[in-house]
Structures are given as C-alpha cells and as structure tokens.
Short mmCIF file of C-alpha atoms and ligand atoms in Angstrom, two decimals:
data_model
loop_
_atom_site.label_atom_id
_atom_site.label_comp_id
_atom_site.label_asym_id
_atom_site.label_seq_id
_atom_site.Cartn_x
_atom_site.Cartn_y
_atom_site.Cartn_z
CA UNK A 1 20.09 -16.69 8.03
CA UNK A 2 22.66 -14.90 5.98
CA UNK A 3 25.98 -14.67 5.34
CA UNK A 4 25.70 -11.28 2.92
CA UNK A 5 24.22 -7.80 4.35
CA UNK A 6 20.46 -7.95 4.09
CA UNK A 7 18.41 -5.24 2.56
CA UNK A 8 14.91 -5.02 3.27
CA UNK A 9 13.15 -3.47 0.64
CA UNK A 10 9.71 -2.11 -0.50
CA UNK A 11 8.72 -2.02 -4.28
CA UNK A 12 10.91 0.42 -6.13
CA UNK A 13 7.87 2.30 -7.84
CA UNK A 14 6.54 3.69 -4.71
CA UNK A 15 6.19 3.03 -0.87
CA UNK A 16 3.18 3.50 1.11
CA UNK A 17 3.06 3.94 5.39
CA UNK A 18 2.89 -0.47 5.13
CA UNK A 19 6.44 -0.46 3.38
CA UNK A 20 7.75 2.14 5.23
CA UNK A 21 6.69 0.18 8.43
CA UNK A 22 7.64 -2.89 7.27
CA UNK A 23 10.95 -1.80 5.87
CA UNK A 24 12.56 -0.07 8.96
CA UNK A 25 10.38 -2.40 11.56
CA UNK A 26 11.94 -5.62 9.96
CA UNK A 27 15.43 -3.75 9.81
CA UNK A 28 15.48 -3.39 13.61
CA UNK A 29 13.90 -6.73 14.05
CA UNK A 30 17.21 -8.52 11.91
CA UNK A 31 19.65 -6.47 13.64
CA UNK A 32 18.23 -6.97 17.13
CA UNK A 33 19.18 -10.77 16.00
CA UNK A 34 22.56 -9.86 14.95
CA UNK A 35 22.34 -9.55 11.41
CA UNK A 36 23.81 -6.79 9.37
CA UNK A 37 21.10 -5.71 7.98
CA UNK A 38 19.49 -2.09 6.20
CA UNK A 39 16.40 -0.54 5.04
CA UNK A 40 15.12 1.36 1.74
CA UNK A 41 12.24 1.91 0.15
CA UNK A 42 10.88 4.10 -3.16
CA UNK A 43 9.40 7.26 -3.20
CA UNK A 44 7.43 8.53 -0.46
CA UNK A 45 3.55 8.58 -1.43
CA UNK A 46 0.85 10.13 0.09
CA UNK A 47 0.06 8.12 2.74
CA UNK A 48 3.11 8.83 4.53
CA UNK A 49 1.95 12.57 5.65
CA UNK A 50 4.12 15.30 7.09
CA UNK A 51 3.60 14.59 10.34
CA UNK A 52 5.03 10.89 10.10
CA UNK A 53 8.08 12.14 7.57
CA UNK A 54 9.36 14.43 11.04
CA UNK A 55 9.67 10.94 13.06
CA UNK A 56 13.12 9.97 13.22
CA UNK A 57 13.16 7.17 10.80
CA UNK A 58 15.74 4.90 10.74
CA UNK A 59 15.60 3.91 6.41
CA UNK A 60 19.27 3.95 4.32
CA UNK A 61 18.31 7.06 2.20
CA UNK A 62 21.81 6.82 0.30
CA UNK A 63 22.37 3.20 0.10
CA UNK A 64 21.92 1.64 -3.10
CA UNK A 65 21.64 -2.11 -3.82
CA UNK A 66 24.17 -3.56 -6.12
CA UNK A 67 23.42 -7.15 -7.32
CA UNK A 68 25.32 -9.64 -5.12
CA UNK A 69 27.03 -8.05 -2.81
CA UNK A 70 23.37 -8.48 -0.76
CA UNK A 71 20.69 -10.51 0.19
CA UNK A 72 17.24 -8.98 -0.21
CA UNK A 73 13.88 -9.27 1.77
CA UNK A 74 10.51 -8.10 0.23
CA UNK A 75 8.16 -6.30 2.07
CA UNK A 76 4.86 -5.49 1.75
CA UNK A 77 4.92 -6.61 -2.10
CA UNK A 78 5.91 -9.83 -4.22
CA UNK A 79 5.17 -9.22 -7.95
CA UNK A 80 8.60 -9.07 -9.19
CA UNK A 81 8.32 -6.60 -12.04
CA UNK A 82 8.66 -4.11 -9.01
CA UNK A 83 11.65 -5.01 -7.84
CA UNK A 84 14.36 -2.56 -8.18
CA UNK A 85 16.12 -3.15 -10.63
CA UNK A 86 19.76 -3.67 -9.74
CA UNK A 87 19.07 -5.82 -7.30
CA UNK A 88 18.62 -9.61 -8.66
CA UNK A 89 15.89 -12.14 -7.41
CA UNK A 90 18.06 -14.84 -7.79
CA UNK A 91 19.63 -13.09 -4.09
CA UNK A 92 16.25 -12.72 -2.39
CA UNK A 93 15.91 -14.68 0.50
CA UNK A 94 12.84 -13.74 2.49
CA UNK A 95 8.98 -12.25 1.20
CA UNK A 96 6.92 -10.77 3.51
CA UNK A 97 3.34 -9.95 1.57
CA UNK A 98 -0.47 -9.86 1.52
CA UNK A 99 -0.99 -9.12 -2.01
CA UNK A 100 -1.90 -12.27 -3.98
CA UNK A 101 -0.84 -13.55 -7.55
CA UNK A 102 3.01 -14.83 -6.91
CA UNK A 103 2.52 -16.89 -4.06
CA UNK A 104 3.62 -19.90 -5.78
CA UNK A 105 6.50 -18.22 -7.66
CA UNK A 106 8.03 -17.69 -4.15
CA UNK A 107 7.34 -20.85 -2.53
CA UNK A 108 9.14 -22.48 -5.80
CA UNK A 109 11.72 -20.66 -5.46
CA UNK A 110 12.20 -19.98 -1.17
CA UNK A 111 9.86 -22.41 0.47
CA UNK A 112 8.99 -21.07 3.73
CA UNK A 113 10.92 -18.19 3.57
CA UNK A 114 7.78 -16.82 1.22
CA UNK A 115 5.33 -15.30 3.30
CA UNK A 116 2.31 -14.29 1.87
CA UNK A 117 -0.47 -14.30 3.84
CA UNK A 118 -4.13 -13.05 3.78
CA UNK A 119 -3.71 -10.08 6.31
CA UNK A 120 -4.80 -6.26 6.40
CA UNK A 121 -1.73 -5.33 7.05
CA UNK A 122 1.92 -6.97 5.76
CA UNK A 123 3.24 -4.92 9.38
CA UNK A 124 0.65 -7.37 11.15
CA UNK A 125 3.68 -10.04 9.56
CA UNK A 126 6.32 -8.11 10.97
CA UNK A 127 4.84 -7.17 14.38
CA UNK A 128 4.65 -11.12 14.20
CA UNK A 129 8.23 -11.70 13.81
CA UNK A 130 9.26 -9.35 17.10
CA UNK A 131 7.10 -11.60 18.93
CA UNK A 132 8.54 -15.08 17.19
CA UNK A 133 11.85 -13.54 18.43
CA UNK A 134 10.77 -12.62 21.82
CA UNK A 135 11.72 -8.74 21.17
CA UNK A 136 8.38 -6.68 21.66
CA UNK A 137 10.06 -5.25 24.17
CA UNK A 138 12.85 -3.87 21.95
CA UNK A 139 10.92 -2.42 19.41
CA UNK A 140 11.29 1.56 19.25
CA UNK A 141 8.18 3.77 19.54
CA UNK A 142 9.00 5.35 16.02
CA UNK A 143 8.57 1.41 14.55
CA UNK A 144 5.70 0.77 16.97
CA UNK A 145 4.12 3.98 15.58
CA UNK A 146 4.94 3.21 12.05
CA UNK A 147 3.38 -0.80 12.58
CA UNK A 148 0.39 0.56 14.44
CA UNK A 149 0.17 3.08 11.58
CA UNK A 150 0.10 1.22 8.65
CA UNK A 151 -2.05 -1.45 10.45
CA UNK A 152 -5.08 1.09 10.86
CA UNK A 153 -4.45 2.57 7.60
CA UNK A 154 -4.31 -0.53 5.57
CA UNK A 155 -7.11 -2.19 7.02
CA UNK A 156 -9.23 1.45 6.80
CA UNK A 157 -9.44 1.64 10.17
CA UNK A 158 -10.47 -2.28 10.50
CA UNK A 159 -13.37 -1.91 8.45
CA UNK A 160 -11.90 -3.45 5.26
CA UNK A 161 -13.09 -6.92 4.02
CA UNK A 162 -9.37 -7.73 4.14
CA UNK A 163 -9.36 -7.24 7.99
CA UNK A 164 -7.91 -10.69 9.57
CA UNK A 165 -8.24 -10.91 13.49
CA UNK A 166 -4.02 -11.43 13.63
CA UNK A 167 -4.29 -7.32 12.71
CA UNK A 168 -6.57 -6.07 15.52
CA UNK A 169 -4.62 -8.94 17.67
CA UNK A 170 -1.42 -7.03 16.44
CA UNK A 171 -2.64 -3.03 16.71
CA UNK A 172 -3.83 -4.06 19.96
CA UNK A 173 -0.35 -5.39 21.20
CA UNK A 174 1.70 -2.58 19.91
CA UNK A 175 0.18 0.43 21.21
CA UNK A 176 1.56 0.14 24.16
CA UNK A 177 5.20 0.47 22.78
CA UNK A 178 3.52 3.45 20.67
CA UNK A 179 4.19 7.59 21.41
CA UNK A 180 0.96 8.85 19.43
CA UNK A 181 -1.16 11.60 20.37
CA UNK A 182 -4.74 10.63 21.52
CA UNK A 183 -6.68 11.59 18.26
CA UNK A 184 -4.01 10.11 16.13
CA UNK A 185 -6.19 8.36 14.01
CA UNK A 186 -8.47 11.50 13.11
CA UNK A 187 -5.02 13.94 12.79
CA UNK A 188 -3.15 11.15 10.52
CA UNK A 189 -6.76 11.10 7.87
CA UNK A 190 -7.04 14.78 8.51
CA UNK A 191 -3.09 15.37 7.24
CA UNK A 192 -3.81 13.07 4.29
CA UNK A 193 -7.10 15.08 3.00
CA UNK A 194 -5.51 18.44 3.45
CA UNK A 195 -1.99 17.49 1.34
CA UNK A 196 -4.61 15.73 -1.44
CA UNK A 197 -6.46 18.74 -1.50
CA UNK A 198 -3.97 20.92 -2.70
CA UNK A 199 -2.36 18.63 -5.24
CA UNK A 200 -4.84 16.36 -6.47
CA UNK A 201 -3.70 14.81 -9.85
CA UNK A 202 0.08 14.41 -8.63
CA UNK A 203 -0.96 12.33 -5.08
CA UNK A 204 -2.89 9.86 -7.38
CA UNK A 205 -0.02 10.11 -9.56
CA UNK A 206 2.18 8.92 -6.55
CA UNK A 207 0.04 5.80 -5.77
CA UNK A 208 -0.56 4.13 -8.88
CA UNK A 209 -0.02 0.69 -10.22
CA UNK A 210 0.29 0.05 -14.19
CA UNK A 211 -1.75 -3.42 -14.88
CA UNK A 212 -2.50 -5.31 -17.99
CA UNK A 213 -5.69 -6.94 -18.31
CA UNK A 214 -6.18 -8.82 -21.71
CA UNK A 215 -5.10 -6.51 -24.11
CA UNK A 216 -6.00 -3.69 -22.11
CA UNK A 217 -3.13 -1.93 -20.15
CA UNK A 218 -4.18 0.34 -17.16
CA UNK A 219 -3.47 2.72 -14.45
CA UNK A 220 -5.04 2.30 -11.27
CA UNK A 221 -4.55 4.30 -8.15
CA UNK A 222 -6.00 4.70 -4.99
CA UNK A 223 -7.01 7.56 -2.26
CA UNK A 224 -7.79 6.66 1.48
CA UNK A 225 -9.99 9.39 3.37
CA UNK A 226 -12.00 9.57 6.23
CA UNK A 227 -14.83 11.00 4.31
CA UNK A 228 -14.46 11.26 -0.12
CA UNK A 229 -17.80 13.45 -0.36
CA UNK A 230 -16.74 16.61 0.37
CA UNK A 231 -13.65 15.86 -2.23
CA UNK A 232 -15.62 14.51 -4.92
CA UNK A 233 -17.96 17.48 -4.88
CA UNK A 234 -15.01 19.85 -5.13
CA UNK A 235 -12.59 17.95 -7.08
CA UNK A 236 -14.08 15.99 -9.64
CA UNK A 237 -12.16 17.69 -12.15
CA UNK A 238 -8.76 16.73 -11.29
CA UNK A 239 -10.00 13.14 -11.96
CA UNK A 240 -11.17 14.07 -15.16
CA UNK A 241 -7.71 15.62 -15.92
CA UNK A 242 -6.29 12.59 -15.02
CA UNK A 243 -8.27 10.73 -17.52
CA UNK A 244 -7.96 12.66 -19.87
CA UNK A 245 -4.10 12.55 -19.94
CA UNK A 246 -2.77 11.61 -23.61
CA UNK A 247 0.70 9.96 -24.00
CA UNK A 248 3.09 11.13 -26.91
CA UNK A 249 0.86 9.05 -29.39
CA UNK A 250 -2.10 11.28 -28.58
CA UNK A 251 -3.55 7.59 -26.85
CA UNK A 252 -5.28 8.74 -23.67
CA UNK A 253 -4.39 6.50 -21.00
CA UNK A 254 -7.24 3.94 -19.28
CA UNK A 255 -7.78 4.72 -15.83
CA UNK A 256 -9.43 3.31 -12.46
CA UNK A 257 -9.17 5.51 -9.56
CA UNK A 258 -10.61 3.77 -6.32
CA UNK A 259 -11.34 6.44 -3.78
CA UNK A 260 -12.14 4.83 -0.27
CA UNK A 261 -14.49 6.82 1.33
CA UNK A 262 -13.88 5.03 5.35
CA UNK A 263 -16.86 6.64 7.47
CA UNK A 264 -19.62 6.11 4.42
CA UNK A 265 -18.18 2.97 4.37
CA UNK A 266 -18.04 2.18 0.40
CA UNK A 267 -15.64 3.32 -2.59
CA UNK A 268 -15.71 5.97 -5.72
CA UNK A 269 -14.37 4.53 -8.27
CA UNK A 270 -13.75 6.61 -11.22
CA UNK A 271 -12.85 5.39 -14.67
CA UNK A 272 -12.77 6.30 -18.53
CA UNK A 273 -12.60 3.06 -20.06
CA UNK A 274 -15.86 1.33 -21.16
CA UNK A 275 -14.24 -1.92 -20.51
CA UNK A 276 -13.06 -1.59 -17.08
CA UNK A 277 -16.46 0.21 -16.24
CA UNK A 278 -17.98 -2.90 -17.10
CA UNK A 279 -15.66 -5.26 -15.21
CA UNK A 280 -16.57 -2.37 -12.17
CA UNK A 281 -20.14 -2.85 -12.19
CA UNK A 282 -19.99 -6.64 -12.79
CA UNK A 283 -17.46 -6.99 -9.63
CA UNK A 284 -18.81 -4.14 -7.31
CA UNK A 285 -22.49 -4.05 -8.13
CA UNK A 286 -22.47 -0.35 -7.17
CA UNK A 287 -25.35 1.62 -5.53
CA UNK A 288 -25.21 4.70 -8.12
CA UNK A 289 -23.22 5.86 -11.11
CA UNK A 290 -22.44 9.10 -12.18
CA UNK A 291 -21.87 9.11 -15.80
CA UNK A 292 -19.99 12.30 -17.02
CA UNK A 293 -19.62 11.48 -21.18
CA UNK A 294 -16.62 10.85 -22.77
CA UNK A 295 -15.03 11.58 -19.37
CA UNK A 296 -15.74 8.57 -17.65
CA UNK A 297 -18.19 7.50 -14.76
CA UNK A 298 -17.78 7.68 -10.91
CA UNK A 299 -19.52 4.31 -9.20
CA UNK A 300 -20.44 4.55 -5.78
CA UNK A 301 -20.40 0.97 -4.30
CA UNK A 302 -21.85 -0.86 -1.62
CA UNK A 303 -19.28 -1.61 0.74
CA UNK A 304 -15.74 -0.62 1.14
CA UNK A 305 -13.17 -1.75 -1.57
CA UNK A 306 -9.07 -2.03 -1.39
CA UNK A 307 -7.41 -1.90 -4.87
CA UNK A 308 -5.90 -5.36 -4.27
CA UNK A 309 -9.39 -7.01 -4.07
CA UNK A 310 -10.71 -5.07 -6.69
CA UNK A 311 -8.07 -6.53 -8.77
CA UNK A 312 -7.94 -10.34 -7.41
CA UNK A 313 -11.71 -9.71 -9.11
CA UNK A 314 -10.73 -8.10 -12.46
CA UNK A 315 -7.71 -10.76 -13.04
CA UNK A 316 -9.52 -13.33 -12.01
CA UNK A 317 -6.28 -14.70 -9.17
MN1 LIG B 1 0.33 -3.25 2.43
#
C-alpha cells in the first residue's frame, strides 16, 4: 500500500487506551502484511492505568516523524489541527476514526482509505482489519488486551448511545486471544478512580480538548468511572479549581467537564460558563442541577453522555 515506512499515529495532544490500541494493534496488523511499518502516540492519559503501562507494549517511544520520509495512518482521530506537527497531511494515507466533523475532508482527499465510521470503539475498526486479512490468529494477547480494552472502555462498558453491534461482535471475538484476569473490567475502573483520586485537576488536565464554539473558545475534558458519586461528594473542589484557572490576562478559562458516571448510568457535567450551561441544558435536558455561584453548575443528566456526542450537539455536525 506503500512504498515509504508507515507510522501509525494517535493525535499528538494526548492518547487515550483507543489510540494506544489502535496504534500498536494496527502496527502489528501492517507488518504481519509485510509492511515496514511503526507505532507512536502522545502522552499517556488517564485512561491508560498502571496496570496496562506494565504490558509489554510494542509503541516507537523514540521515533520521531519527519515530514516525507513517511507515510502516516490516523487512528482513533481525524480533525487535523491534532496532527503532530512535523508530520505533513499531504503524506497521510489511511484514517481510521469514529469521531465526526472531517469525514468529507478525508474522503476528498483519500477516498476509501478514510474510515470513519459510527462505532464505540475506533479498535472495533482495527479488530476489523485482522479479520479482512485473515490474521486473528496472529494477533498478540498484549494487542488483544489493549482492543478488548479500549472497546469496553470506550463504549462504557456497552452502555453508551454510541454502542454499534460491530463492537460487542468485536469484544466478543477477541477475548479469546486475550490474557486478562477474570474481574478485569472492575480492576481496570477501580485503577482509574484510585490514580484520579489522588490527582484530580492534572488527570482532567490530561484529557482535554480545546474547542471553539462561536466566539466562545473552550476546554472540555472528560472522566470515565464506574461510579462519579462518591467523587463528586469528595472532590467537587478540584473542579472548581479547574474553573477557576486564570490565564496570564487574568481571563479565566470556560470549561465543560463531562464526568461519566457508568453504573448510575448518566453524566456530571460541570461548567462555569453561562453560555455553555445553556447549550448543556438545551442538549441534555438534565434531571438536577447543582448551581454553586460564580463557580459554575454541576448537571446531572438523564442518560449516559460521551464528549463526542455532547459536542456533535453543541456544534451542530
Ligand atoms: Mn476512541
């Protein structure tokens, strides 16, 4: 498909379990077909806990991309603003994504290479490829745990709207190629809580996106637990920290904070902008508000909520 190197790559800002998956999965996949082909991501956030980071995990720590001398394949995100930098998206040659808002961008410019599709999970689209190239088999348990992984996690345990049948089809087929102890998906949720505990204000830190809406630019991150209520009743002021942040200009900076809360089965989203509160309630028509003054309001809404829908809703896509 290539006659440069391939790297496949996750958004430079950050990566999250789906990138990591995606990343070193699709690696394996490419060279399994022959191609020359490596792996890196950004930072890793907090959804990759310490448990997962001991795996042996086959990513190109100290590779860096340098313009031509490689072709590129996007996982797990499309928007080009995040992709790193020195790389050039004139050499991209392959998207994997489910996030929506560029679809067309890439079909212009790849055709079917560009695949963006309405999944849980962008590892449900690489768990895909190993079986358009006949190599389940192949796989290693690290990627099967990894896939598997991010598959659970990014559908909330398969009870996000986002959920498409192709990702319980795909979590299904994988586990057997897994190595994952029998409460994996309470221990993985368990890890998370207990590092976001400790360090509250820096994990949001690690997972947030910067959008602009009208003239209104934002932060919005995002926490996944097995239960939010115990955190929100302890740690309600490190989201008020957060939002009360003020950049060199004295500004403070707008913030949405969506904190899926997977057993109750809906999302706390926090934020200190009047505007955005009102796109909130007109999107999520929440249950109850908590209003705490000039620090914001928490909503509690009715169902479960994923960042990406919350934001197909706010910009309209
Ligand atoms: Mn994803």
């Amino acid at each position: 498909m290539s006659n440069k190197p391939l790297i496949v790559m996750g958004g430079s800002a950050y990566a999250d379990i789906d990138v990591l998956a995606c990343a070193v999965s699709y690696k394996q996949c490419l060279r399994l077909k022959g191609c020359d082909a490596f792996a890196i991501t950004g930072p890793w956030n907090q959804t990759i806990p310490p448990h997962v980071r001991n795996w042996p995990i086959d990513v190109d720590k100290n590779l860096h991309c340098s313009g031509c001398d490689y072709h590129y394949v996007l996982v797990d995100f499309s928007d080009p603003q995040y992709i790193d930098p020195s790389a050039s998206l004139n050499s991209v040659v392959e998207v994997f994504d489910h996030h929506w808002g560029f679809e067309n961008y890439w079909s212009a410019k790849i055709g079917k290479k560009a695949k963006i599709e309405k999944v849980g999970a962008c590892a449900t689209l690489i768990w895909e490829e190993f079986k358009r190239a006949g190599l389940e088999d192949k796989i290693t348990s690290v990627n099967a745990n990894l896939l598997y992984t991010a598959i659970f996690a990014n559908t909330l345990n398969f009870r996000s709207a986002v959920t498409h049948a192709r990702d319980r089809a795909a979590a299904k087929e994988i586990l057997p190629y897994t190595l994952l102890p029998s409460n994996w998906h309470k221990q993985y949720y368990d890890e998370i809580e207990n590092e976001f505990l400790q360090n509250t204000s820096n994990k949001i830190m690690e997972d947030t996106k910067i959008i602009s809406f009208g003239n209104i630019t934002f932060n919005f991150g995002q926490v996944e637990m097995a239960n939010a209520s115990q955190f929100l009743r302890k740690s309600l002021d490190s989201l008020i920290t957060i939002g009360s942040r003020v950049d060199k200009n004295n500004n403070k900076d707008n913030w949405i904070v969506n904190i899926v809360s997977i057993e109750e089965g809906c999302s706390y989203l926090y934020s200190n902008c009047n505007e955005l509160i009102a796109q909130l309630k007109r999107i999520s028509s929440p249950s109850t508000w908590k209003e705490m003054g000039e620090d914001g309001v928490v909503l509690a809404t009715n169902r479960l909520w994923l960042r990406k829908e919350l934001l197909r809703e706010i910009l309209s896509l």
